Every structure is written in structure tokens, then in C-alpha cells.
Coordinates of C-alpha atoms in Angstrom, one line a residue:
Chain S
M863 CA 14.1 -55.5 -96.4
L864 CA 12.0 -52.9 -98.2
S865 CA 8.7 -54.7 -97.3
R866 CA 9.8 -55.0 -93.5
N867 CA 10.6 -51.3 -93.2
L868 CA 7.2 -50.8 -95.0
A869 CA 5.5 -52.8 -92.2
I870 CA 7.1 -50.9 -89.4
V871 CA 6.1 -47.6 -91.0
L872 CA 2.5 -48.8 -91.3
L873 CA 2.6 -50.1 -87.8
L874 CA 3.8 -46.6 -86.7
A875 CA 1.3 -45.1 -88.7
A876 CA -1.5 -47.5 -87.3
S877 CA -0.4 -46.9 -83.5
G878 CA -0.3 -43.3 -84.2
T879 CA -4.1 -43.0 -85.2
A880 CA -5.1 -45.8 -82.7
L881 CA -3.7 -43.6 -79.6
P882 CA -4.0 -40.1 -78.9
V883 CA -0.6 -38.0 -79.6
V884 CA 0.6 -37.2 -76.2
A885 CA 3.8 -35.8 -76.0
D886 CA 6.4 -35.3 -73.4
I887 CA 6.1 -31.9 -71.7
A888 CA 9.6 -30.1 -70.9
V889 CA 9.7 -27.7 -67.8
I890 CA 11.7 -24.9 -68.7
V891 CA 13.3 -22.1 -66.7
N892 CA 15.6 -19.1 -67.6
P893 CA 19.3 -20.5 -68.7
A894 CA 20.5 -18.4 -65.8
N895 CA 18.4 -20.5 -63.2
S896 CA 20.3 -23.2 -61.4
T897 CA 17.3 -24.5 -59.6
N898 CA 16.9 -28.2 -59.1
L899 CA 13.4 -28.8 -59.4
T900 CA 11.5 -31.6 -58.0
T901 CA 7.8 -32.7 -59.1
D902 CA 6.6 -31.8 -55.6
E903 CA 8.1 -28.2 -56.0
L904 CA 6.5 -28.0 -59.3
T905 CA 3.1 -28.7 -57.7
R906 CA 3.7 -26.0 -55.1
L907 CA 4.5 -23.6 -57.6
Y908 CA 1.3 -24.2 -59.9
T909 CA -1.0 -24.3 -56.7
G910 CA 0.1 -20.9 -55.4
R911 CA 1.7 -22.8 -52.2
S912 CA 5.0 -21.4 -53.3
S913 CA 6.2 -18.3 -55.1
A914 CA 10.0 -19.4 -55.3
L915 CA 9.4 -18.8 -59.1
A916 CA 6.6 -16.9 -61.2
A917 CA 4.8 -19.6 -63.0
V918 CA 3.2 -19.2 -66.5
N919 CA 0.7 -21.2 -68.0
I920 CA -0.4 -21.8 -71.6
A921 CA -3.9 -20.9 -72.3
E922 CA -6.9 -23.4 -71.4
S923 CA -7.7 -23.6 -75.3
S924 CA -4.3 -25.5 -75.8
P925 CA -4.6 -29.2 -75.3
L926 CA -1.1 -28.9 -73.7
R927 CA -2.7 -27.3 -70.6
G928 CA -4.9 -30.0 -69.7
Q929 CA -1.9 -32.6 -70.1
F930 CA 0.2 -30.6 -67.7
D931 CA -2.7 -30.0 -65.4
E932 CA -2.9 -33.6 -65.0
K933 CA 0.9 -34.8 -65.2
G934 CA 2.6 -31.7 -63.6
V935 CA 0.1 -30.8 -60.9
G936 CA -1.7 -34.0 -60.7
R937 CA -5.3 -32.3 -61.0
S938 CA -7.8 -32.0 -63.6
S939 CA -8.1 -28.5 -65.0
A940 CA -11.5 -28.1 -63.4
Q941 CA -10.1 -29.1 -60.0
L942 CA -7.2 -26.6 -60.4
K943 CA -9.6 -23.9 -61.4
A944 CA -11.8 -24.6 -58.4
H945 CA -8.5 -24.3 -56.4
W946 CA -7.6 -21.1 -57.9
S947 CA -10.9 -19.6 -57.4
K948 CA -10.7 -20.2 -53.4
L949 CA -7.3 -18.2 -53.5
V950 CA -8.5 -15.4 -55.9
F951 CA -11.9 -14.9 -54.3
T952 CA -10.3 -14.4 -50.7
G953 CA -7.4 -12.1 -52.0
K954 CA -4.8 -14.7 -51.0
G955 CA -3.4 -15.5 -54.5
T956 CA -3.5 -14.7 -58.3
P957 CA -3.2 -17.6 -60.8
P958 CA -0.2 -18.1 -63.0
L959 CA 0.0 -15.5 -66.1
E960 CA -1.5 -17.2 -68.9
L961 CA 0.2 -17.0 -72.7
A962 CA -1.3 -17.8 -75.8
T963 CA 1.1 -20.0 -77.5
E964 CA 4.4 -22.1 -76.7
A965 CA 6.5 -19.2 -78.4
A966 CA 5.3 -16.8 -76.2
V967 CA 6.0 -19.1 -73.2
I968 CA 9.5 -19.7 -74.5
E969 CA 10.0 -16.2 -75.1
H970 CA 8.7 -15.1 -71.6
V971 CA 11.1 -17.7 -69.6
A972 CA 14.0 -16.8 -71.9
Q973 CA 13.3 -13.0 -70.8
N974 CA 12.7 -13.4 -67.1
P975 CA 15.2 -15.0 -64.7
N976 CA 12.5 -16.0 -62.2
A977 CA 10.2 -17.5 -64.7
I978 CA 9.3 -21.0 -65.1
G979 CA 7.0 -22.6 -67.7
Y980 CA 6.3 -25.6 -69.9
V981 CA 6.2 -26.5 -73.6
D982 CA 5.9 -29.6 -75.9
A983 CA 9.4 -31.4 -75.6
S984 CA 9.9 -31.0 -79.3
S985 CA 9.1 -27.2 -79.0
V986 CA 12.3 -26.5 -76.6
T987 CA 14.8 -24.1 -77.8
D988 CA 18.3 -23.0 -76.9
A989 CA 16.8 -19.9 -75.2
V990 CA 15.5 -21.9 -72.3
K991 CA 16.6 -24.6 -70.0
V992 CA 14.9 -27.9 -69.3
V993 CA 14.5 -28.7 -65.6
L994 CA 12.3 -31.6 -65.7
T995 CA 10.4 -33.7 -68.4
L996 CA 7.0 -35.0 -67.9
N997 CA 5.9 -38.1 -69.7
Chain F
M334 CA -31.4 -3.1 -60.3
K335 CA -30.4 -0.1 -62.3
K336 CA -28.9 1.5 -59.1
N337 CA -26.9 -1.7 -58.4
L338 CA -25.5 -1.8 -62.1
L339 CA -24.6 1.8 -61.4
A340 CA -22.8 1.2 -58.1
M341 CA -20.7 -1.4 -59.6
S342 CA -19.5 0.5 -62.7
L343 CA -19.0 3.3 -60.5
V344 CA -16.3 1.4 -58.4
I345 CA -14.8 -0.1 -61.2
A346 CA -14.7 3.0 -63.0
L347 CA -13.0 4.8 -59.8
I348 CA -10.2 2.0 -59.8
P349 CA -7.3 4.1 -61.0
V350 CA -5.6 2.7 -64.1
T351 CA -2.2 3.9 -64.1
A352 CA 1.2 2.6 -65.0
N353 CA 1.9 1.5 -61.7
S354 CA -0.9 -0.4 -60.9
S355 CA -2.3 -3.5 -62.2
T356 CA -6.1 -4.2 -61.7
T357 CA -8.0 -7.4 -62.2
I358 CA -11.5 -8.0 -62.3
N359 CA -13.0 -11.4 -61.4
G360 CA -16.5 -12.7 -60.8
F361 CA -18.7 -15.6 -59.8
A362 CA -22.1 -16.5 -60.0
S363 CA -24.6 -18.9 -58.9
I364 CA -28.1 -19.3 -60.4
K365 CA -30.1 -21.9 -58.2
A366 CA -33.7 -23.2 -58.0
G367 CA -35.3 -25.4 -55.4
I368 CA -38.5 -26.7 -54.2
T369 CA -39.3 -28.7 -51.3
T370 CA -40.8 -32.0 -51.5
G371 CA -44.2 -31.3 -49.7
S372 CA -46.6 -28.5 -49.0
D373 CA -46.0 -28.2 -45.4
E374 CA -42.2 -28.4 -45.9
Q375 CA -39.8 -25.4 -45.6
L376 CA -36.0 -25.4 -45.7
Y377 CA -33.2 -23.0 -46.2
G378 CA -35.8 -20.6 -47.5
Y379 CA -37.5 -22.8 -49.8
D380 CA -41.1 -23.8 -49.9
D381 CA -43.2 -25.9 -52.2
T382 CA -43.2 -23.3 -55.1
L383 CA -40.2 -23.5 -57.3
D384 CA -37.7 -20.6 -56.5
F385 CA -34.9 -19.2 -58.7
K386 CA -34.2 -16.4 -56.5
N387 CA -33.3 -17.4 -52.9
E388 CA -29.8 -18.8 -53.4
S389 CA -28.7 -17.3 -56.5
L390 CA -26.0 -14.6 -56.6
I391 CA -23.8 -12.7 -58.6
A392 CA -20.5 -10.9 -57.2
L393 CA -17.6 -8.9 -59.0
Q394 CA -14.4 -8.7 -57.5
V395 CA -11.8 -6.0 -58.2
K396 CA -8.2 -6.2 -57.1
S397 CA -5.6 -3.4 -57.5
D398 CA -2.1 -3.9 -57.0
L399 CA -0.6 -0.9 -56.0
G400 CA 3.0 -1.8 -56.2
E401 CA 5.4 -2.0 -53.0
K402 CA 3.5 -4.9 -51.8
L403 CA 0.3 -3.1 -51.3
S404 CA -2.8 -4.2 -52.8
V405 CA -6.6 -3.3 -52.4
T406 CA -9.3 -5.6 -53.0
A407 CA -13.4 -5.0 -53.1
Q408 CA -15.9 -7.9 -53.6
L409 CA -19.4 -6.7 -54.5
L410 CA -22.0 -9.2 -54.0
G411 CA -25.8 -9.2 -54.4
R412 CA -28.0 -11.9 -53.4
G413 CA -31.3 -12.9 -54.8
Q414 CA -32.9 -13.3 -51.4
D415 CA -32.0 -9.2 -50.9
D416 CA -33.3 -8.7 -54.5
F417 CA -29.6 -8.5 -55.7
D418 CA -29.0 -5.5 -53.8
V419 CA -25.2 -5.1 -53.9
G420 CA -23.2 -4.8 -51.0
F421 CA -19.4 -5.2 -50.0
E422 CA -18.8 -8.8 -48.9
W423 CA -15.2 -8.1 -48.6
A424 CA -13.2 -4.7 -48.8
F425 CA -9.6 -4.7 -47.6
I426 CA -6.2 -3.3 -48.1
S427 CA -3.4 -6.0 -48.0
Y428 CA 0.2 -5.5 -47.1
Q429 CA 2.9 -8.1 -47.8
L430 CA 5.3 -8.0 -45.0
S431 CA 7.5 -10.7 -46.3
D432 CA 7.2 -13.7 -48.8
N433 CA 5.3 -15.5 -46.1
M434 CA 3.6 -12.8 -44.0
T435 CA 0.5 -10.7 -45.0
I436 CA -1.6 -8.3 -42.9
N437 CA -5.2 -7.2 -44.3
A438 CA -7.2 -4.6 -42.9
G439 CA -11.0 -3.8 -43.7
R440 CA -13.9 -5.8 -44.0
L441 CA -12.9 -9.5 -43.8
R442 CA -14.6 -13.0 -43.7
T443 CA -15.0 -14.4 -40.2
P444 CA -12.8 -17.4 -40.3
F445 CA -15.0 -19.6 -38.5
Y446 CA -15.1 -22.6 -40.6
K447 CA -12.7 -24.3 -43.3
Y448 CA -15.1 -23.0 -46.2
S449 CA -15.8 -19.7 -44.7
D450 CA -13.6 -17.7 -47.0
F451 CA -15.2 -18.7 -49.9
K452 CA -18.6 -20.2 -48.9
D453 CA -20.4 -18.1 -51.6
V454 CA -17.9 -19.3 -54.4
G455 CA -19.9 -22.4 -55.2
Y456 CA -17.6 -23.3 -58.1
A457 CA -14.6 -23.8 -55.5
Y458 CA -16.4 -26.8 -53.8
D459 CA -18.5 -29.9 -54.9
W460 CA -21.6 -29.3 -52.7
L461 CA -24.7 -27.2 -54.2
R462 CA -24.3 -25.4 -50.6
V463 CA -21.9 -25.5 -47.6
P464 CA -23.4 -27.7 -44.8
Q465 CA -26.1 -25.5 -43.1
G466 CA -26.1 -27.4 -39.9
V467 CA -22.6 -26.1 -39.3
Y468 CA -22.4 -23.0 -41.3
G469 CA -25.8 -21.5 -40.6
L470 CA -24.5 -19.5 -37.5
G471 CA -24.2 -16.0 -39.3
F472 CA -21.8 -13.3 -38.3
D473 CA -20.1 -13.9 -41.6
S474 CA -18.2 -10.7 -42.2
I475 CA -16.2 -8.6 -39.3
E476 CA -14.4 -5.3 -39.7
G477 CA -10.9 -5.5 -38.3
L478 CA -7.3 -7.0 -38.9
T479 CA -6.0 -10.3 -39.8
F480 CA -2.6 -11.5 -40.2
Y481 CA -1.5 -14.5 -42.1
R482 CA 1.8 -16.5 -42.0
T483 CA 2.6 -19.5 -44.0
A484 CA 5.4 -21.8 -43.2
Q485 CA 6.8 -25.3 -44.1
L486 CA 7.1 -27.5 -41.1
G487 CA 9.4 -30.3 -42.5
N488 CA 7.1 -31.3 -45.5
I489 CA 4.0 -30.1 -43.9
D490 CA 2.5 -26.8 -45.2
S491 CA 1.4 -24.6 -42.3
T492 CA -0.9 -21.3 -42.4
L493 CA -1.5 -19.4 -39.2
Q494 CA -4.1 -16.8 -39.2
L495 CA -4.7 -14.3 -36.2
I496 CA -7.7 -12.1 -36.6
F497 CA -9.0 -8.9 -34.5
G498 CA -12.2 -6.6 -35.1
G499 CA -15.8 -6.5 -34.3
Y500 CA -19.3 -7.5 -35.9
D501 CA -21.7 -5.0 -36.4
G502 CA -24.9 -6.1 -38.0
T503 CA -28.1 -8.4 -37.5
A504 CA -28.7 -11.8 -36.2
S505 CA -31.7 -14.2 -36.9
L506 CA -33.6 -15.1 -33.9
S507 CA -36.7 -17.2 -34.1
G508 CA -37.2 -15.9 -37.6
T509 CA -36.9 -12.0 -36.7
Q510 CA -33.7 -10.0 -38.0
V511 CA -32.6 -8.1 -34.9
N512 CA -29.5 -5.9 -34.6
A513 CA -26.5 -7.7 -33.3
T514 CA -22.9 -7.1 -32.1
I515 CA -19.8 -8.9 -31.2
D516 CA -17.0 -6.6 -29.9
N517 CA -13.5 -7.4 -29.3
V518 CA -13.4 -10.5 -31.5
A519 CA -10.0 -12.2 -31.3
G520 CA -9.2 -15.5 -32.9
I521 CA -6.6 -17.8 -34.2
T522 CA -6.8 -20.3 -37.0
W523 CA -4.3 -22.8 -37.9
E524 CA -4.2 -25.2 -41.0
L525 CA -1.8 -28.2 -41.7
A526 CA -1.6 -29.7 -45.0
K527 CA 0.4 -32.8 -46.3
D528 CA -0.3 -34.4 -49.5
A529 CA -4.0 -35.2 -49.4
F530 CA -4.5 -34.7 -45.9
S531 CA -5.2 -31.3 -44.0
A532 CA -6.4 -30.3 -40.7
R533 CA -7.6 -27.1 -39.4
F534 CA -8.3 -25.5 -36.1
A535 CA -10.0 -22.3 -35.2
Y536 CA -10.7 -20.5 -31.8
L537 CA -12.2 -17.2 -31.5
I538 CA -13.6 -15.3 -28.6
G539 CA -15.9 -12.1 -28.3
K540 CA -18.3 -10.1 -26.5
T541 CA -21.8 -10.8 -28.0
S542 CA -24.9 -8.4 -27.6
I543 CA -28.0 -9.2 -29.3
E544 CA -31.1 -6.8 -29.1
T545 CA -33.8 -9.4 -28.2
T546 CA -36.4 -6.9 -26.8
S547 CA -38.3 -6.7 -30.0
V548 CA -38.7 -10.4 -30.4
S549 CA -42.3 -11.5 -29.8
L550 CA -43.0 -14.2 -27.6
A551 CA -46.9 -13.9 -27.9
P552 CA -49.5 -11.7 -29.8
D553 CA -48.6 -8.1 -27.9
F554 CA -45.9 -9.5 -25.7
T555 CA -42.0 -9.0 -26.5
V556 CA -39.2 -10.2 -24.7
G557 CA -38.7 -6.7 -23.9
N558 CA -42.1 -6.9 -22.3
L559 CA -41.0 -10.1 -20.3
Y560 CA -37.8 -8.3 -19.1
Q561 CA -39.7 -5.5 -17.9
A562 CA -42.3 -7.8 -16.2
L563 CA -39.6 -9.5 -14.4
A564 CA -37.6 -6.5 -13.1
A565 CA -40.8 -5.1 -11.8
N566 CA -41.1 -8.5 -9.9
G567 CA -37.5 -7.8 -8.6
L568 CA -36.2 -10.5 -10.6
S569 CA -33.4 -8.3 -12.3
P570 CA -30.7 -11.0 -11.7
L571 CA -32.9 -13.5 -13.9
V572 CA -33.1 -10.8 -16.8
T573 CA -29.3 -10.6 -16.6
A574 CA -29.1 -14.4 -16.7
I575 CA -31.3 -14.5 -19.8
D576 CA -30.6 -11.4 -21.9
I577 CA -27.5 -11.4 -24.4
D578 CA -25.9 -8.0 -23.2
D579 CA -22.0 -8.0 -23.9
E580 CA -21.6 -11.8 -23.1
S581 CA -18.3 -13.6 -23.4
S582 CA -18.7 -15.8 -26.2
N583 CA -16.3 -18.7 -27.7
F584 CA -16.3 -20.6 -30.9
T585 CA -14.3 -23.7 -31.5
G586 CA -14.0 -25.4 -34.8
I587 CA -12.2 -28.6 -36.0
G588 CA -12.0 -29.7 -39.6
L589 CA -10.2 -32.8 -41.3
T590 CA -9.9 -33.2 -45.1
Y591 CA -8.7 -35.9 -47.3
D592 CA -8.4 -35.0 -51.0
D593 CA -6.3 -37.3 -53.3
S594 CA -8.2 -35.7 -56.7
D595 CA -10.2 -39.1 -56.8
W596 CA -11.7 -39.3 -53.2
I597 CA -12.7 -36.2 -51.2
A598 CA -13.8 -36.5 -47.7
V599 CA -14.3 -33.6 -45.4
A600 CA -15.4 -33.3 -41.7
E601 CA -16.0 -30.5 -39.5
Y602 CA -17.2 -30.0 -35.7
T603 CA -18.1 -26.8 -34.2
R604 CA -18.9 -25.6 -30.8
V605 CA -20.5 -22.2 -30.1
E606 CA -21.2 -20.9 -26.5
V607 CA -22.6 -17.5 -25.7
E608 CA -22.2 -17.5 -21.6
N609 CA -24.8 -16.1 -19.3
S610 CA -27.7 -15.9 -21.9
F611 CA -30.5 -18.1 -23.2
V612 CA -28.8 -19.1 -26.2
A613 CA -28.0 -22.7 -26.3
T614 CA -24.6 -24.1 -26.7
Q615 CA -24.5 -25.4 -30.2
K616 CA -22.8 -28.6 -31.0
N617 CA -22.8 -29.3 -34.7
W618 CA -20.8 -31.5 -37.2
Y619 CA -21.0 -32.8 -40.7
A620 CA -19.3 -35.6 -42.7
S621 CA -19.0 -35.4 -46.4
L622 CA -17.7 -38.0 -48.9
G623 CA -17.4 -37.6 -52.7
K624 CA -15.7 -39.3 -55.6
R625 CA -14.7 -38.1 -59.0
F626 CA -15.3 -39.7 -62.1
N627 CA -14.0 -37.3 -64.6
S628 CA -16.4 -34.5 -65.0
F629 CA -18.9 -36.0 -62.4
T630 CA -18.4 -35.8 -58.6
P631 CA -21.1 -37.7 -56.9
Y632 CA -21.2 -36.9 -53.2
I633 CA -23.2 -37.8 -49.9
S634 CA -23.2 -36.0 -46.6
Y635 CA -24.6 -36.1 -43.2
E636 CA -25.0 -33.1 -40.9
R637 CA -26.0 -33.2 -37.2
E638 CA -27.2 -30.2 -34.9
N639 CA -27.5 -30.8 -31.1
N640 CA -28.5 -27.5 -29.2
D641 CA -29.8 -28.3 -25.5
A642 CA -31.9 -25.7 -24.1
V643 CA -30.3 -23.9 -21.2
V644 CA -33.0 -24.7 -18.7
S645 CA -30.6 -24.5 -15.7
I646 CA -30.6 -20.5 -16.0
Y647 CA -34.1 -20.3 -14.6
Q648 CA -34.3 -23.4 -12.5
P649 CA -33.3 -21.6 -9.2
Y650 CA -36.3 -19.2 -9.8
T651 CA -38.9 -21.7 -10.8
A652 CA -40.2 -21.5 -7.3
V653 CA -40.7 -17.7 -7.1
L654 CA -41.9 -17.1 -10.4
P655 CA -45.3 -16.6 -11.0
P656 CA -46.8 -18.9 -13.8
Q657 CA -47.6 -15.9 -15.9
L658 CA -44.0 -15.2 -16.0
L659 CA -42.5 -18.7 -15.7
V660 CA -44.0 -19.9 -19.0
P661 CA -42.6 -17.2 -21.3
V662 CA -39.1 -17.7 -19.7
Q663 CA -39.4 -21.3 -20.3
G664 CA -40.8 -20.7 -23.8
L665 CA -38.0 -18.3 -24.9
V666 CA -35.1 -20.6 -23.2
A667 CA -37.0 -23.7 -25.0
S668 CA -37.0 -21.8 -28.5
Q669 CA -33.2 -22.5 -28.6
E670 CA -33.6 -26.2 -28.2
R671 CA -32.7 -28.0 -31.7
D672 CA -31.7 -31.5 -32.4
A673 CA -32.0 -32.0 -36.2
S674 CA -30.1 -34.4 -38.7
T675 CA -29.9 -33.8 -42.3
W676 CA -28.9 -36.3 -45.2
N677 CA -27.7 -34.7 -48.5
I678 CA -26.9 -36.4 -51.8
G679 CA -26.0 -34.6 -54.7
V680 CA -23.7 -34.5 -57.7
R681 CA -21.3 -31.8 -59.4
Y682 CA -20.9 -32.2 -63.3
D683 CA -18.3 -30.0 -64.7
F684 CA -19.8 -29.2 -68.2
H685 CA -17.7 -26.2 -69.2
P686 CA -14.3 -25.1 -68.2
S687 CA -15.5 -22.3 -66.1
A688 CA -18.9 -23.9 -65.0
A689 CA -20.3 -26.5 -63.0
F690 CA -23.8 -27.7 -62.8
K691 CA -25.3 -29.3 -59.5
A692 CA -28.0 -31.2 -58.1
Q693 CA -28.6 -31.7 -54.5
F694 CA -31.3 -33.6 -52.6
S695 CA -31.4 -32.7 -48.8
S696 CA -33.6 -34.6 -46.2
E697 CA -33.8 -32.7 -42.7
D698 CA -35.1 -34.4 -39.8
N699 CA -36.2 -32.1 -37.0
D700 CA -36.5 -34.1 -33.9
T701 CA -37.3 -31.0 -31.8
L702 CA -40.5 -30.0 -33.7
G703 CA -40.9 -33.8 -35.1
Q704 CA -40.8 -32.6 -38.7
R705 CA -39.2 -33.9 -41.9
N706 CA -38.2 -31.3 -44.6
G707 CA -37.0 -32.5 -48.0
L708 CA -35.4 -30.2 -50.7
L709 CA -34.6 -30.9 -54.1
A710 CA -32.3 -27.8 -55.6
F711 CA -30.1 -27.6 -58.8
G712 CA -28.1 -25.0 -60.5
V713 CA -25.1 -23.7 -62.0
D714 CA -21.9 -22.1 -60.2
L715 CA -19.6 -20.4 -62.6
V716 CA -16.4 -18.2 -62.1
F717 CA -15.3 -15.4 -64.7

């Protein structure tokens, strides 16, 4: 019994090192927000085609940012930056606010009824509501 | 150069920093170098000497949100080809009428093409430069008003733009910079996008005047001399038919894009007509295909320019024109003939989160002059 548990632990440890750790990403809104969010609408919010909610990003230095750009918006970070530079340098849009940490994103979303953000699914607290989980 | 920096810092210093306004400063830069593949070849301002200045540029943009849906945007841009002398490329105030309607007034980009608005922001696209066969028209900025309306038609995103204003600047004619104006510009553009597909349509009209009189046709013989000689021979109607004086002009552009984040395909067709003048009707197009491999995006594109000289404007006069006047008239009209095709092959490499390296080889085949021009160019585009 013990040896079988040990085998499972070893197996998990092995898989953990062999594969990059890619966490589920929770898309979060203010608890007061009753939005039913689709992935399509999420893309629209993070590409500036919708301003129904005020999107916030986590800083580029966080690995979560690149994962969200791919999974949530369907573009690489470089492609999204090229997209936003089209809007910025024609005065047509301002990219989402960037916050340094997941805690700052949770705090911002908890305090702004109109805000939308994302954090690692394991970081979610009661202060915010999860509307989508990307995996 | 010092003067330019001073101008830039003054503009930034003058932006009010108050509790009610939020000011953002962004910028972009391109450092590019190029060299033609042969000693007798010239293309896009390059020759067979490696040149780092011709297509390099740097720009700073200041946007100040004044609250109450009002903002002001100014973009200062210095081009290497102008010795980095800084000018306002854009300067406008913007008022948001509603969530999906905005009105801008000031110096704006003429919305001829899909990439007009951000053609200087190399980072925003994969090519080393926008296809010159289509984008080389000039008249890039106009002063006026523009109105944007975005809407969702079912699940199609629609952007409608109306523009009114005028152009007052220069135009390049047979290598000479001359004064040019386009009055009463009115235009509409409409872009529809769904998933990876988008389509764009543009139509603009205006009254074009180009001061051609100083353009030289032969040593000590200008276009102005020709007009005088024609008038002296009782041929004023021919002068009217040839000159570019308040002539009705129109521009039509059609663009199609497919971009699924792996493959990117773009094609644009444009037609430019300046009625009642020696300017040839220009029918140009390009098609481009790229494929993204992580940080690398290789691409290939083809451009076609077809401008037929309007020989019909002097044909009724061939019998009455003395040869010493017929020859320069023919020469002037023929100077607008252009039949060229260009292949481009290149790559974009995103080596940094805010910068891309690009390299592009272009080969222009000019059938009118029977000449081939090859150009190798590379450089870095960045945003900050």
C-alpha cells in the first residue's frame, strides 16, 4: 500500500518536472456583476472592440500574461501588442490597465464594479467572482 | 537636432498635469538600413550605398484625457529623410459622442488604405514597409473633421468613418516637390470584420490643384513655359485639359484581410483619378501572404502598378500643334505612364516583447523604363 502511494507520488513528481506548470486561469469580475461572459466577449474586451467592462491585465513580466493572451484572447503577446499599437497610435484606444501582481488584480476587481481581470485559479478569493475558467 | 529635442520637450512640458487630466506618452521608432543590389539601381530612396537614414524614424505621442469625454492627441514624428526634423503627424481633439460614436478634429491621417492610419508604426505589421506600389500616393495627412461609428451587425463588427477636410502641402512630380492642395475632401470608409476575415471599402473625392509650372521638361523649358507657348498659339483649351487646377478627383480602395493568428493574407486594390489633367488614372494592387511560426513570420507579397498615360487629351490637337509644342505635350503626358510589378520576400522576428527585427528583399520590374531594381533592407521596429 505504502509502496503504491509512493509510486503515485513519484509519478506525479515526475510529471510535474517533465511538463511546464500551466495553471487554470480564472477570469474574475466584481461580485456585484451579473455578467454571463462568453470567450468571444472576453476576446472583444481584451482587443478593445468592446468597452462593456474595464479590462485589466497583469504585467508582461508575469508568465500568466502570456498564457492568458494565448488562451483567453487567442493571440501571442507580440501579436496583441502589435494590435494595440494600431489603436494607440491612431488615438482609437488605450490598452487595458496593467497591474503588477495577482493580489493587485483581485483588489482592483473587488473595488471596481465594472472591472474584469484574471488570476491563477488557485489565487481566487471571496472578494471576486469567477465568470470563466480557462484551461 | 537640438532644436527638435527642445520642441519635443516643450510640448511635453506644456501638457497640463492636473488632477482631472491623465496624460500618457507613447512612442515608436524604426531604425532601418538598405542597399540596392546594383550600381545603377534606385528604389524607395535607396541606392547602392548602405543607408541608415532614409526610412528611419522616431515619434512621440502625447494623449491627454481631459475628462468629460474630451481628449487631445499629438504625435510628433521625425524622419531620417528629413534629417529628423520633427513635425506634427497627427494633432487632434477627440470628443466621444457616445459609446460607439467619436468625432475628431484637427490634423488627421487621410484614410486611403487599410494601413494608412498606422503606416509609420512598423511594429504594427509584419512587412518592413507598407507596399509602396499602392501606398506611395502621398497626401497622407489632411486637416479636417472625422466621425467614427462602430456597431455590431449580428456578429459582424462594423466601423464606419466619414471624413471632411482639405490637404495643403506638397506632391512629388517627376522627382520635383511642388505645392499641392486638395480642397473639399469628403470621404467614407467602411470596415467589416468577422472572426479572421475583414473587408474594407474607401471612397474619397476632392478638388486637386498641383502647381506644375516649375517642373522642368527640358533645360530652360518648364511646364509653365509650355502652357504660355500653348496659350500664345491660341490653344488655351489644351492648357485647361492638361493642367491640374481645381480638378475633380476621386479615390476608391478595396481591401481584404484574413488573419487567423497563424496565417495572414492581405490584398488591396486602389484606383485614383484626377479628371481633366495630364495625371494618369492609377490602378494599383498588392497581395501578401505570411505564416507565423512562434516568433518568426516569413511573408511574400506581390505589387502591381498600372498607370496608362492619358494620350487622348492631346489627340484632338495633334493636327494643329506645331512639332516644337507637340513633343513636350507628349512628353509631359507620357511621364505619367507607369507599368511596374514588384516582388517582396521578408521575415519579421519578434526578438523582444516590444521590438521586432525585419529583413526584406524587394525586386521591382519597371516595364515602362525597362529596368529592374533590387533592394535589400533590414531594421528594427519598436514601440515604447
